[in-house]
Amino acid sequence: MSEEFKFNVLATDGKARRGEITMPRGTIRTPAFMPVGTGGTVKAMYMDQVRGVGADIILGNTYHLMLRPGAERVARLGGLHEFARWPHPILTDSGGFQVMSLSKLRKLSEKGVTFRSHIDGAAYEMSPERSIEIQGLLDSDIQMQLDECTALPATPKEIQRAMELSLRWAERCKAAFGDQPGKAMFGIVQGGDIPDMRVRSAQALKGLDLKGYAVGGLAVGEPQEVMLDMLDITCPELPEEKPRYLMGVGTPDDIIKSVARGIDMFDCVMPTRAGRHGLAYTRRGKVNLRNARHADDPRPLDEESDCPAARDYSRAYLHHLIKSGESLGAMLLTWNNLSYYQHLMSDIRASIEAGRFADRTAEIGEGWARGDLPVHPGQ
């Protein structure tokens, strides 16, 4: 482990990069998938399970944690790592996305955002400086700038206004963050689906010489093709020696295609949310355990998996748990899903090191395309 924040690219295959981030609380192997720990918990998982499936870093949500239990309270209790019993790296988002999507009566200005809590209607202010202050109170290792994320589609005028405001907020966040040894602040590229705006945003952020760069404002309703086009345009504008983080993405297919364009870090609620709703991610594609075809099936989700949830429980039992609304069903499928995602990332990293990223990801895609096992003959 390093006392400084460092990123090294260890191998490349085309534009795909195998690297690692080293910092005081641990090493992050990239490409990395960060499980989302919204309110200090990765839903339906114990933290030792999250570590056990291979996660090097988790994500915490500034907006949710500032509302409940409160950043100052978390600080008094030793910071988010101590509070949640996760001693490894944590990335916190800025809170901007949730302010825009969840809050009532929000008002945007140059100063920041005023909004009302979706929990109790209480009034709050979130400026770039306050966002960084909250992330500091949480003691997160990678902190994100406050930005304005516009949903797509949006008008060019609206996209430009939000992008330029986000750049000004990035400068203020950098000043507020200052020099924190061993920690990092990332800027966020905005610009919607307009190539010139993406380039302008990336170049201006590059000029700030930040420790890492995120691509934001994607996976917000646009087709995958648009997202990938924006990555094709944006990634070459970002420094090769800094990590690149695609926010809020995504499906396993999204991840593979984004790694192919030079992305190093991902987060998404998809594997945990899907697990709570009866959907399993497997090497054979998605499996819906709500379907009656599983009711008498004694086979596991995946007999070759090293995850007990996938290997040791029958589909019939998982189906029963989900249909009965038992908590254990959500826990087991979330465990399976996060294990699958981390196994996918490990597979991607190994294939880049071996120089066969395209071949291996094609094989993975073929596995998804073949689909799930046929109906059990006993049914």
mmCIF file of C-alpha atoms in Angstrom, residues 5-378:
data_model
loop_
_atom_site.group_PDB
_atom_site.id
_atom_site.type_symbol
_atom_site.label_atom_id
_atom_site.label_comp_id
_atom_site.label_asym_id
_atom_site.label_seq_id
_atom_site.Cartn_x
_atom_site.Cartn_y
_atom_site.Cartn_z
ATOM 1 C CA PHE A 5 -2.514 8.216 -4.353
ATOM 2 C CA LYS A 6 -0.917 6.607 -7.398
ATOM 3 C CA PHE A 7 -2.240 5.054 -10.611
ATOM 4 C CA ASN A 8 -0.166 2.770 -12.806
ATOM 5 C CA VAL A 9 -1.133 1.167 -16.102
ATOM 6 C CA LEU A 10 0.332 -2.336 -15.976
ATOM 7 C CA ALA A 11 -0.811 -3.686 -19.359
ATOM 8 C CA THR A 12 -2.846 -2.644 -22.376
ATOM 9 C CA ASP A 13 -4.691 -4.538 -25.082
ATOM 10 C CA GLY A 14 -5.989 -2.142 -27.707
ATOM 11 C CA LYS A 15 -7.514 0.686 -25.684
ATOM 12 C CA ALA A 16 -8.327 -1.600 -22.748
ATOM 13 C CA ARG A 17 -6.120 -0.961 -19.717
ATOM 14 C CA ARG A 18 -5.116 -3.165 -16.806
ATOM 15 C CA GLY A 19 -3.890 -1.035 -13.949
ATOM 16 C CA GLU A 20 -3.942 -0.408 -10.254
ATOM 17 C CA ILE A 21 -4.594 2.477 -7.913
ATOM 18 C CA THR A 22 -2.550 2.412 -4.723
ATOM 19 C CA MET A 23 -3.427 4.507 -1.691
ATOM 20 C CA PRO A 24 -3.107 4.255 2.100
ATOM 21 C CA ARG A 25 -6.194 2.106 2.636
ATOM 22 C CA GLY A 26 -5.428 -0.387 -0.101
ATOM 23 C CA THR A 27 -4.881 -1.242 -3.747
ATOM 24 C CA ILE A 28 -7.675 -1.060 -6.326
ATOM 25 C CA ARG A 29 -7.215 -3.423 -9.255
ATOM 26 C CA THR A 30 -8.533 -1.895 -12.474
ATOM 27 C CA PRO A 31 -10.752 -2.259 -14.400
ATOM 28 C CA ALA A 32 -12.729 -2.183 -11.156
ATOM 29 C CA PHE A 33 -16.409 -2.479 -10.303
ATOM 30 C CA MET A 34 -17.440 -0.622 -7.142
ATOM 31 C CA PRO A 35 -20.487 -2.014 -5.321
ATOM 32 C CA VAL A 36 -22.841 0.800 -4.330
ATOM 33 C CA GLY A 37 -23.139 1.312 -0.577
ATOM 34 C CA THR A 38 -25.782 4.012 -0.667
ATOM 35 C CA GLY A 39 -26.314 4.738 3.025
ATOM 36 C CA GLY A 40 -23.224 3.074 4.458
ATOM 37 C CA THR A 41 -24.400 -0.402 3.459
ATOM 38 C CA VAL A 42 -24.263 -2.510 0.323
ATOM 39 C CA LYS A 43 -27.878 -3.620 0.453
ATOM 40 C CA ALA A 44 -28.494 -7.229 1.580
ATOM 41 C CA MET A 45 -24.772 -7.896 2.084
ATOM 42 C CA TYR A 46 -22.360 -8.117 5.013
ATOM 43 C CA MET A 47 -19.206 -6.101 4.422
ATOM 44 C CA ASP A 48 -17.015 -9.193 4.793
ATOM 45 C CA GLN A 49 -19.049 -10.800 2.004
ATOM 46 C CA VAL A 50 -18.481 -7.748 -0.193
ATOM 47 C CA ARG A 51 -14.761 -8.079 0.400
ATOM 48 C CA GLY A 52 -14.961 -11.837 -0.043
ATOM 49 C CA VAL A 53 -16.355 -11.638 -3.587
ATOM 50 C CA GLY A 54 -13.350 -9.530 -4.581
ATOM 51 C CA ALA A 55 -14.335 -5.872 -4.177
ATOM 52 C CA ASP A 56 -11.402 -3.538 -3.526
ATOM 53 C CA ILE A 57 -13.508 -0.393 -3.101
ATOM 54 C CA ILE A 58 -17.138 0.554 -2.473
ATOM 55 C CA LEU A 59 -19.119 3.696 -3.204
ATOM 56 C CA GLY A 60 -20.993 5.817 -0.673
ATOM 57 C CA ASN A 61 -23.681 8.398 -1.465
ATOM 58 C CA THR A 62 -23.011 11.864 -0.074
ATOM 59 C CA TYR A 63 -26.635 12.981 -0.429
ATOM 60 C CA HIS A 64 -28.108 10.043 1.486
ATOM 61 C CA LEU A 65 -25.450 10.073 4.206
ATOM 62 C CA MET A 66 -25.724 13.836 4.790
ATOM 63 C CA LEU A 67 -29.470 13.455 5.332
ATOM 64 C CA ARG A 68 -29.223 10.335 7.468
ATOM 65 C CA PRO A 69 -27.390 9.815 9.797
ATOM 66 C CA GLY A 70 -25.578 13.108 8.996
ATOM 67 C CA ALA A 71 -21.955 13.710 7.999
ATOM 68 C CA GLU A 72 -21.004 15.337 11.296
ATOM 69 C CA ARG A 73 -22.369 12.346 13.213
ATOM 70 C CA VAL A 74 -20.422 9.913 11.029
ATOM 71 C CA ALA A 75 -17.281 11.980 11.650
ATOM 72 C CA ARG A 76 -17.820 11.873 15.426
ATOM 73 C CA LEU A 77 -18.150 8.090 15.171
ATOM 74 C CA GLY A 78 -14.809 7.720 13.424
ATOM 75 C CA GLY A 79 -15.657 8.218 9.758
ATOM 76 C CA LEU A 80 -17.462 6.018 7.265
ATOM 77 C CA HIS A 81 -14.827 3.259 7.246
ATOM 78 C CA GLU A 82 -15.128 2.729 10.994
ATOM 79 C CA PHE A 83 -18.897 3.314 11.004
ATOM 80 C CA ALA A 84 -19.601 0.717 8.301
ATOM 81 C CA ARG A 85 -16.724 -1.654 9.178
ATOM 82 C CA TRP A 86 -15.090 -1.309 5.750
ATOM 83 C CA PRO A 87 -11.382 -0.490 6.245
ATOM 84 C CA HIS A 88 -10.636 -0.440 2.514
ATOM 85 C CA PRO A 89 -10.959 2.449 0.003
ATOM 86 C CA ILE A 90 -14.271 4.274 -0.351
ATOM 87 C CA LEU A 91 -15.321 6.610 -3.174
ATOM 88 C CA THR A 92 -18.098 9.082 -2.436
ATOM 89 C CA ASP A 93 -20.162 10.798 -5.103
ATOM 90 C CA SER A 94 -20.809 14.505 -4.725
ATOM 91 C CA GLY A 95 -24.538 14.267 -4.031
ATOM 92 C CA GLY A 96 -25.359 16.258 -7.150
ATOM 93 C CA PHE A 97 -27.142 13.487 -9.037
ATOM 94 C CA GLN A 98 -29.440 12.655 -6.121
ATOM 95 C CA VAL A 99 -30.175 16.333 -5.504
ATOM 96 C CA MET A 100 -31.334 16.614 -9.090
ATOM 97 C CA SER A 101 -33.294 13.355 -9.196
ATOM 98 C CA LEU A 102 -34.763 12.921 -5.699
ATOM 99 C CA SER A 103 -35.173 16.298 -4.064
ATOM 100 C CA LYS A 104 -38.280 18.399 -3.854
ATOM 101 C CA LEU A 105 -38.291 22.112 -4.646
ATOM 102 C CA ARG A 106 -34.645 22.257 -5.683
ATOM 103 C CA LYS A 107 -33.244 25.577 -6.851
ATOM 104 C CA LEU A 108 -30.012 25.885 -8.774
ATOM 105 C CA SER A 109 -27.721 28.929 -8.778
ATOM 106 C CA GLU A 110 -24.064 29.766 -9.294
ATOM 107 C CA LYS A 111 -23.579 29.354 -5.558
ATOM 108 C CA GLY A 112 -24.906 25.795 -5.479
ATOM 109 C CA VAL A 113 -28.200 23.994 -4.931
ATOM 110 C CA THR A 114 -30.870 24.519 -2.311
ATOM 111 C CA PHE A 115 -33.274 21.642 -1.898
ATOM 112 C CA ARG A 116 -35.666 19.851 0.379
ATOM 113 C CA SER A 117 -34.999 16.373 1.695
ATOM 114 C CA HIS A 118 -36.997 13.553 0.128
ATOM 115 C CA ILE A 119 -37.192 12.069 3.645
ATOM 116 C CA ASP A 120 -38.752 14.831 5.737
ATOM 117 C CA GLY A 121 -38.862 17.972 3.591
ATOM 118 C CA ALA A 122 -36.140 19.770 5.591
ATOM 119 C CA ALA A 123 -34.264 22.488 3.705
ATOM 120 C CA TYR A 124 -30.570 22.071 2.829
ATOM 121 C CA GLU A 125 -27.897 23.896 0.864
ATOM 122 C CA MET A 126 -25.260 22.108 -1.177
ATOM 123 C CA SER A 127 -22.421 24.196 -2.586
ATOM 124 C CA PRO A 128 -19.251 22.794 -4.151
ATOM 125 C CA GLU A 129 -17.431 23.656 -0.931
ATOM 126 C CA ARG A 130 -20.061 21.996 1.270
ATOM 127 C CA SER A 131 -20.016 18.846 -0.887
ATOM 128 C CA ILE A 132 -16.259 18.508 -0.403
ATOM 129 C CA GLU A 133 -16.622 19.295 3.306
ATOM 130 C CA ILE A 134 -19.200 16.518 3.727
ATOM 131 C CA GLN A 135 -17.031 14.032 1.839
ATOM 132 C CA GLY A 136 -14.141 15.017 4.104
ATOM 133 C CA LEU A 137 -16.259 14.440 7.207
ATOM 134 C CA LEU A 138 -17.113 10.990 5.846
ATOM 135 C CA ASP A 139 -13.335 10.522 5.381
ATOM 136 C CA SER A 140 -13.718 9.108 1.893
ATOM 137 C CA ASP A 141 -10.603 8.292 -0.106
ATOM 138 C CA ILE A 142 -11.804 9.417 -3.549
ATOM 139 C CA GLN A 143 -14.092 12.437 -3.582
ATOM 140 C CA MET A 144 -16.116 13.676 -6.540
ATOM 141 C CA GLN A 145 -16.690 17.259 -7.604
ATOM 142 C CA LEU A 146 -20.209 18.676 -7.384
ATOM 143 C CA ASP A 147 -21.697 18.817 -10.874
ATOM 144 C CA GLU A 148 -25.015 19.280 -12.596
ATOM 145 C CA CYS A 149 -26.130 16.117 -14.355
ATOM 146 C CA THR A 150 -28.728 16.749 -17.047
ATOM 147 C CA ALA A 151 -31.031 13.941 -18.120
ATOM 148 C CA LEU A 152 -31.095 13.127 -21.821
ATOM 149 C CA PRO A 153 -32.607 14.205 -24.110
ATOM 150 C CA ALA A 154 -31.909 17.874 -23.395
ATOM 151 C CA THR A 155 -31.493 20.981 -25.550
ATOM 152 C CA PRO A 156 -27.984 22.046 -26.615
ATOM 153 C CA LYS A 157 -28.431 25.292 -24.677
ATOM 154 C CA GLU A 158 -29.306 23.424 -21.487
ATOM 155 C CA ILE A 159 -26.428 20.956 -21.944
ATOM 156 C CA GLN A 160 -23.932 23.786 -22.482
ATOM 157 C CA ARG A 161 -25.160 25.740 -19.446
ATOM 158 C CA ALA A 162 -24.885 22.699 -17.171
ATOM 159 C CA MET A 163 -21.475 21.734 -18.538
ATOM 160 C CA GLU A 164 -20.041 25.209 -18.021
ATOM 161 C CA LEU A 165 -21.500 25.471 -14.524
ATOM 162 C CA SER A 166 -19.991 22.088 -13.673
ATOM 163 C CA LEU A 167 -16.564 23.315 -14.819
ATOM 164 C CA ARG A 168 -16.766 26.363 -12.561
ATOM 165 C CA TRP A 169 -17.848 24.131 -9.694
ATOM 166 C CA ALA A 170 -14.887 21.812 -10.416
ATOM 167 C CA GLU A 171 -12.482 24.700 -9.868
ATOM 168 C CA ARG A 172 -14.150 25.524 -6.555
ATOM 169 C CA CYS A 173 -14.115 21.874 -5.487
ATOM 170 C CA LYS A 174 -10.398 21.633 -6.262
ATOM 171 C CA ALA A 175 -9.712 24.708 -4.129
ATOM 172 C CA ALA A 176 -11.851 23.349 -1.284
ATOM 173 C CA PHE A 177 -10.197 19.920 -1.463
ATOM 174 C CA GLY A 178 -6.712 21.420 -1.276
ATOM 175 C CA ASP A 179 -3.810 19.043 -0.709
ATOM 176 C CA GLN A 180 -4.872 15.845 1.044
ATOM 177 C CA PRO A 181 -2.029 13.298 0.974
ATOM 178 C CA GLY A 182 -3.184 9.820 0.053
ATOM 179 C CA LYS A 183 -6.597 11.007 -1.143
ATOM 180 C CA ALA A 184 -7.950 12.175 -4.491
ATOM 181 C CA MET A 185 -10.602 14.409 -5.983
ATOM 182 C CA PHE A 186 -11.953 13.522 -9.428
ATOM 183 C CA GLY A 187 -13.508 15.901 -11.920
ATOM 184 C CA ILE A 188 -16.581 14.931 -13.934
ATOM 185 C CA VAL A 189 -16.842 15.380 -17.704
ATOM 186 C CA GLN A 190 -20.282 16.591 -18.752
ATOM 187 C CA GLY A 191 -21.658 17.644 -22.133
ATOM 188 C CA GLY A 192 -24.628 15.371 -22.733
ATOM 189 C CA ASP A 193 -24.690 13.805 -26.189
ATOM 190 C CA ILE A 194 -22.931 16.714 -27.944
ATOM 191 C CA PRO A 195 -19.378 15.800 -29.011
ATOM 192 C CA ASP A 196 -17.970 19.342 -28.919
ATOM 193 C CA MET A 197 -19.289 19.868 -25.398
ATOM 194 C CA ARG A 198 -17.683 16.633 -24.200
ATOM 195 C CA VAL A 199 -14.340 17.656 -25.705
ATOM 196 C CA ARG A 200 -14.512 21.141 -24.166
ATOM 197 C CA SER A 201 -15.377 19.729 -20.758
ATOM 198 C CA ALA A 202 -12.623 17.107 -20.846
ATOM 199 C CA GLN A 203 -9.967 19.577 -21.979
ATOM 200 C CA ALA A 204 -10.877 22.145 -19.337
ATOM 201 C CA LEU A 205 -10.843 19.526 -16.567
ATOM 202 C CA LYS A 206 -7.526 18.172 -17.833
ATOM 203 C CA GLY A 207 -6.162 21.682 -17.355
ATOM 204 C CA LEU A 208 -6.980 21.459 -13.640
ATOM 205 C CA ASP A 209 -4.520 18.550 -13.285
ATOM 206 C CA LEU A 210 -6.767 16.438 -11.064
ATOM 207 C CA LYS A 211 -5.875 12.944 -9.828
ATOM 208 C CA GLY A 212 -8.640 11.256 -11.800
ATOM 209 C CA TYR A 213 -11.488 11.931 -14.199
ATOM 210 C CA ALA A 214 -15.036 10.648 -14.385
ATOM 211 C CA VAL A 215 -17.417 10.622 -17.308
ATOM 212 C CA GLY A 216 -20.842 11.649 -16.051
ATOM 213 C CA GLY A 217 -24.238 12.287 -17.546
ATOM 214 C CA LEU A 218 -24.445 8.952 -19.347
ATOM 215 C CA ALA A 219 -26.663 5.932 -18.647
ATOM 216 C CA VAL A 220 -29.412 8.490 -17.997
ATOM 217 C CA GLY A 221 -31.864 7.270 -20.610
ATOM 218 C CA GLU A 222 -29.877 7.408 -23.844
ATOM 219 C CA PRO A 223 -29.284 4.307 -26.021
ATOM 220 C CA GLN A 224 -26.075 2.347 -25.412
ATOM 221 C CA GLU A 225 -24.808 3.419 -28.845
ATOM 222 C CA VAL A 226 -24.897 7.083 -27.784
ATOM 223 C CA MET A 227 -23.029 6.311 -24.556
ATOM 224 C CA LEU A 228 -20.323 4.452 -26.448
ATOM 225 C CA ASP A 229 -20.019 7.241 -29.030
ATOM 226 C CA MET A 230 -19.453 9.749 -26.208
ATOM 227 C CA LEU A 231 -16.759 7.493 -24.715
ATOM 228 C CA ASP A 232 -15.052 7.230 -28.109
ATOM 229 C CA ILE A 233 -14.919 11.023 -28.154
ATOM 230 C CA THR A 234 -14.110 11.671 -24.487
ATOM 231 C CA CYS A 235 -11.513 9.060 -23.488
ATOM 232 C CA PRO A 236 -8.813 10.219 -25.944
ATOM 233 C CA GLU A 237 -9.086 13.732 -24.435
ATOM 234 C CA LEU A 238 -8.295 12.487 -20.921
ATOM 235 C CA PRO A 239 -4.735 11.944 -19.650
ATOM 236 C CA GLU A 240 -3.489 8.391 -20.144
ATOM 237 C CA GLU A 241 -1.730 8.389 -16.781
ATOM 238 C CA LYS A 242 -4.899 9.125 -14.767
ATOM 239 C CA PRO A 243 -7.790 6.755 -13.925
ATOM 240 C CA ARG A 244 -11.065 7.105 -15.840
ATOM 241 C CA TYR A 245 -14.367 6.383 -14.125
ATOM 242 C CA LEU A 246 -17.689 5.906 -15.945
ATOM 243 C CA MET A 247 -20.370 6.830 -13.426
ATOM 244 C CA GLY A 248 -23.491 4.736 -12.903
ATOM 245 C CA VAL A 249 -22.685 2.032 -15.474
ATOM 246 C CA GLY A 250 -23.846 -0.627 -15.872
ATOM 247 C CA THR A 251 -24.768 -3.959 -17.372
ATOM 248 C CA PRO A 252 -22.014 -6.547 -17.942
ATOM 249 C CA ASP A 253 -22.198 -5.751 -21.668
ATOM 250 C CA ASP A 254 -21.890 -2.013 -20.960
ATOM 251 C CA ILE A 255 -18.807 -2.685 -18.850
ATOM 252 C CA ILE A 256 -17.030 -4.812 -21.443
ATOM 253 C CA LYS A 257 -17.676 -2.307 -24.231
ATOM 254 C CA SER A 258 -16.578 0.603 -22.037
ATOM 255 C CA VAL A 259 -13.355 -1.130 -20.956
ATOM 256 C CA ALA A 260 -12.664 -1.582 -24.678
ATOM 257 C CA ARG A 261 -12.755 2.228 -24.945
ATOM 258 C CA GLY A 262 -10.349 2.865 -22.064
ATOM 259 C CA ILE A 263 -12.531 3.079 -18.915
ATOM 260 C CA ASP A 264 -10.994 1.883 -15.629
ATOM 261 C CA MET A 265 -13.716 2.191 -12.969
ATOM 262 C CA PHE A 266 -17.456 1.522 -12.760
ATOM 263 C CA ASP A 267 -20.315 1.611 -10.266
ATOM 264 C CA CYS A 268 -23.959 0.656 -10.616
ATOM 265 C CA VAL A 269 -26.888 -0.364 -8.407
ATOM 266 C CA MET A 270 -27.918 -2.951 -10.996
ATOM 267 C CA PRO A 271 -26.485 -6.140 -9.423
ATOM 268 C CA THR A 272 -27.826 -5.360 -5.949
ATOM 269 C CA ARG A 273 -31.185 -4.039 -7.135
ATOM 270 C CA ALA A 274 -31.670 -7.006 -9.459
ATOM 271 C CA GLY A 275 -30.896 -9.400 -6.624
ATOM 272 C CA ARG A 276 -33.638 -7.892 -4.480
ATOM 273 C CA HIS A 277 -36.100 -8.421 -7.341
ATOM 274 C CA GLY A 278 -35.329 -12.048 -8.126
ATOM 275 C CA LEU A 279 -32.945 -11.581 -11.060
ATOM 276 C CA ALA A 280 -29.590 -13.371 -11.148
ATOM 277 C CA TYR A 281 -26.584 -12.533 -13.341
ATOM 278 C CA THR A 282 -24.724 -15.646 -14.501
ATOM 279 C CA ARG A 283 -22.262 -16.756 -17.177
ATOM 280 C CA ARG A 284 -25.346 -17.996 -19.056
ATOM 281 C CA GLY A 285 -26.958 -14.561 -18.965
ATOM 282 C CA LYS A 286 -29.749 -13.266 -16.741
ATOM 283 C CA VAL A 287 -31.956 -15.763 -14.900
ATOM 284 C CA ASN A 288 -35.324 -14.706 -13.469
ATOM 285 C CA LEU A 289 -35.919 -16.824 -10.367
ATOM 286 C CA ARG A 290 -39.547 -15.672 -10.208
ATOM 287 C CA ASN A 291 -40.361 -17.861 -13.212
ATOM 288 C CA ALA A 292 -42.322 -21.032 -12.445
ATOM 289 C CA ARG A 293 -39.889 -23.116 -14.518
ATOM 290 C CA HIS A 294 -37.523 -23.075 -11.513
ATOM 291 C CA ALA A 295 -40.060 -24.317 -8.935
ATOM 292 C CA ASP A 296 -39.021 -28.009 -9.133
ATOM 293 C CA ASP A 297 -35.457 -27.570 -10.354
ATOM 294 C CA PRO A 298 -32.880 -29.104 -7.964
ATOM 295 C CA ARG A 299 -29.911 -27.694 -9.904
ATOM 296 C CA PRO A 300 -27.917 -24.690 -8.643
ATOM 297 C CA LEU A 301 -27.658 -21.412 -10.520
ATOM 298 C CA ASP A 302 -24.120 -22.278 -11.598
ATOM 299 C CA GLU A 303 -22.415 -25.483 -10.527
ATOM 300 C CA GLU A 304 -18.991 -24.071 -11.518
ATOM 301 C CA SER A 305 -19.208 -20.877 -9.467
ATOM 302 C CA ASP A 306 -17.038 -20.397 -6.383
ATOM 303 C CA CYS A 307 -19.854 -18.366 -4.780
ATOM 304 C CA PRO A 308 -21.903 -20.491 -2.343
ATOM 305 C CA ALA A 309 -25.101 -18.649 -3.302
ATOM 306 C CA ALA A 310 -24.726 -19.777 -6.905
ATOM 307 C CA ARG A 311 -23.260 -23.212 -6.252
ATOM 308 C CA ASP A 312 -24.894 -24.613 -3.103
ATOM 309 C CA TYR A 313 -28.582 -23.650 -3.249
ATOM 310 C CA SER A 314 -31.115 -25.143 -5.636
ATOM 311 C CA ARG A 315 -33.036 -23.024 -8.089
ATOM 312 C CA ALA A 316 -36.198 -24.446 -6.513
ATOM 313 C CA TYR A 317 -35.182 -23.080 -3.120
ATOM 314 C CA LEU A 318 -34.209 -19.682 -4.537
ATOM 315 C CA HIS A 319 -37.529 -19.545 -6.398
ATOM 316 C CA HIS A 320 -39.379 -20.370 -3.165
ATOM 317 C CA LEU A 321 -37.548 -17.645 -1.229
ATOM 318 C CA ILE A 322 -38.252 -14.983 -3.849
ATOM 319 C CA LYS A 323 -41.911 -15.918 -4.302
ATOM 320 C CA SER A 324 -42.363 -15.966 -0.511
ATOM 321 C CA GLY A 325 -40.780 -12.550 -0.055
ATOM 322 C CA GLU A 326 -38.138 -14.012 2.269
ATOM 323 C CA SER A 327 -35.164 -11.747 2.987
ATOM 324 C CA LEU A 328 -32.765 -14.607 2.394
ATOM 325 C CA GLY A 329 -33.763 -14.702 -1.269
ATOM 326 C CA ALA A 330 -32.604 -11.118 -1.819
ATOM 327 C CA MET A 331 -29.431 -11.796 0.178
ATOM 328 C CA LEU A 332 -28.456 -14.883 -1.785
ATOM 329 C CA LEU A 333 -29.156 -13.391 -5.218
ATOM 330 C CA THR A 334 -27.324 -10.169 -4.349
ATOM 331 C CA TRP A 335 -24.368 -12.259 -3.193
ATOM 332 C CA ASN A 336 -24.482 -14.179 -6.485
ATOM 333 C CA ASN A 337 -24.731 -11.001 -8.542
ATOM 334 C CA LEU A 338 -21.863 -9.156 -6.891
ATOM 335 C CA SER A 339 -19.766 -12.301 -7.110
ATOM 336 C CA TYR A 340 -20.549 -12.550 -10.825
ATOM 337 C CA TYR A 341 -19.651 -8.896 -11.429
ATOM 338 C CA GLN A 342 -16.341 -9.220 -9.569
ATOM 339 C CA HIS A 343 -15.533 -12.455 -11.388
ATOM 340 C CA LEU A 344 -16.234 -10.659 -14.667
ATOM 341 C CA MET A 345 -13.817 -7.861 -13.705
ATOM 342 C CA SER A 346 -11.139 -10.404 -12.740
ATOM 343 C CA ASP A 347 -11.672 -12.166 -16.066
ATOM 344 C CA ILE A 348 -11.351 -8.849 -17.919
ATOM 345 C CA ARG A 349 -8.136 -7.947 -16.081
ATOM 346 C CA ALA A 350 -6.571 -11.346 -16.795
ATOM 347 C CA SER A 351 -7.540 -11.189 -20.477
ATOM 348 C CA ILE A 352 -5.928 -7.754 -20.884
ATOM 349 C CA GLU A 353 -2.728 -9.034 -19.265
ATOM 350 C CA ALA A 354 -2.755 -12.044 -21.602
ATOM 351 C CA GLY A 355 -3.392 -9.900 -24.684
ATOM 352 C CA ARG A 356 -6.664 -11.659 -25.504
ATOM 353 C CA PHE A 357 -9.275 -9.187 -24.300
ATOM 354 C CA ALA A 358 -11.288 -9.261 -27.543
ATOM 355 C CA ASP A 359 -11.249 -13.062 -27.744
ATOM 356 C CA ARG A 360 -12.205 -13.571 -24.109
ATOM 357 C CA THR A 361 -15.010 -11.021 -24.124
ATOM 358 C CA ALA A 362 -16.371 -12.603 -27.302
ATOM 359 C CA GLU A 363 -16.430 -15.946 -25.468
ATOM 360 C CA ILE A 364 -18.264 -14.330 -22.544
ATOM 361 C CA GLY A 365 -20.815 -12.866 -24.945
ATOM 362 C CA GLU A 366 -21.309 -16.277 -26.571
ATOM 363 C CA GLY A 367 -22.079 -17.719 -23.140
ATOM 364 C CA TRP A 368 -24.778 -15.101 -22.574
ATOM 365 C CA ALA A 369 -26.202 -15.706 -26.066
ATOM 366 C CA ARG A 370 -26.540 -19.482 -25.508
ATOM 367 C CA GLY A 371 -28.843 -18.691 -22.622
ATOM 368 C CA ASP A 372 -29.820 -20.551 -19.481
ATOM 369 C CA LEU A 373 -30.059 -24.295 -18.951
ATOM 370 C CA PRO A 374 -33.042 -26.035 -20.572
ATOM 371 C CA VAL A 375 -35.989 -26.781 -18.323
ATOM 372 C CA HIS A 376 -35.160 -29.562 -15.878
ATOM 373 C CA PRO A 377 -36.300 -32.930 -17.315
ATOM 374 C CA GLY A 378 -38.119 -33.794 -14.091
#
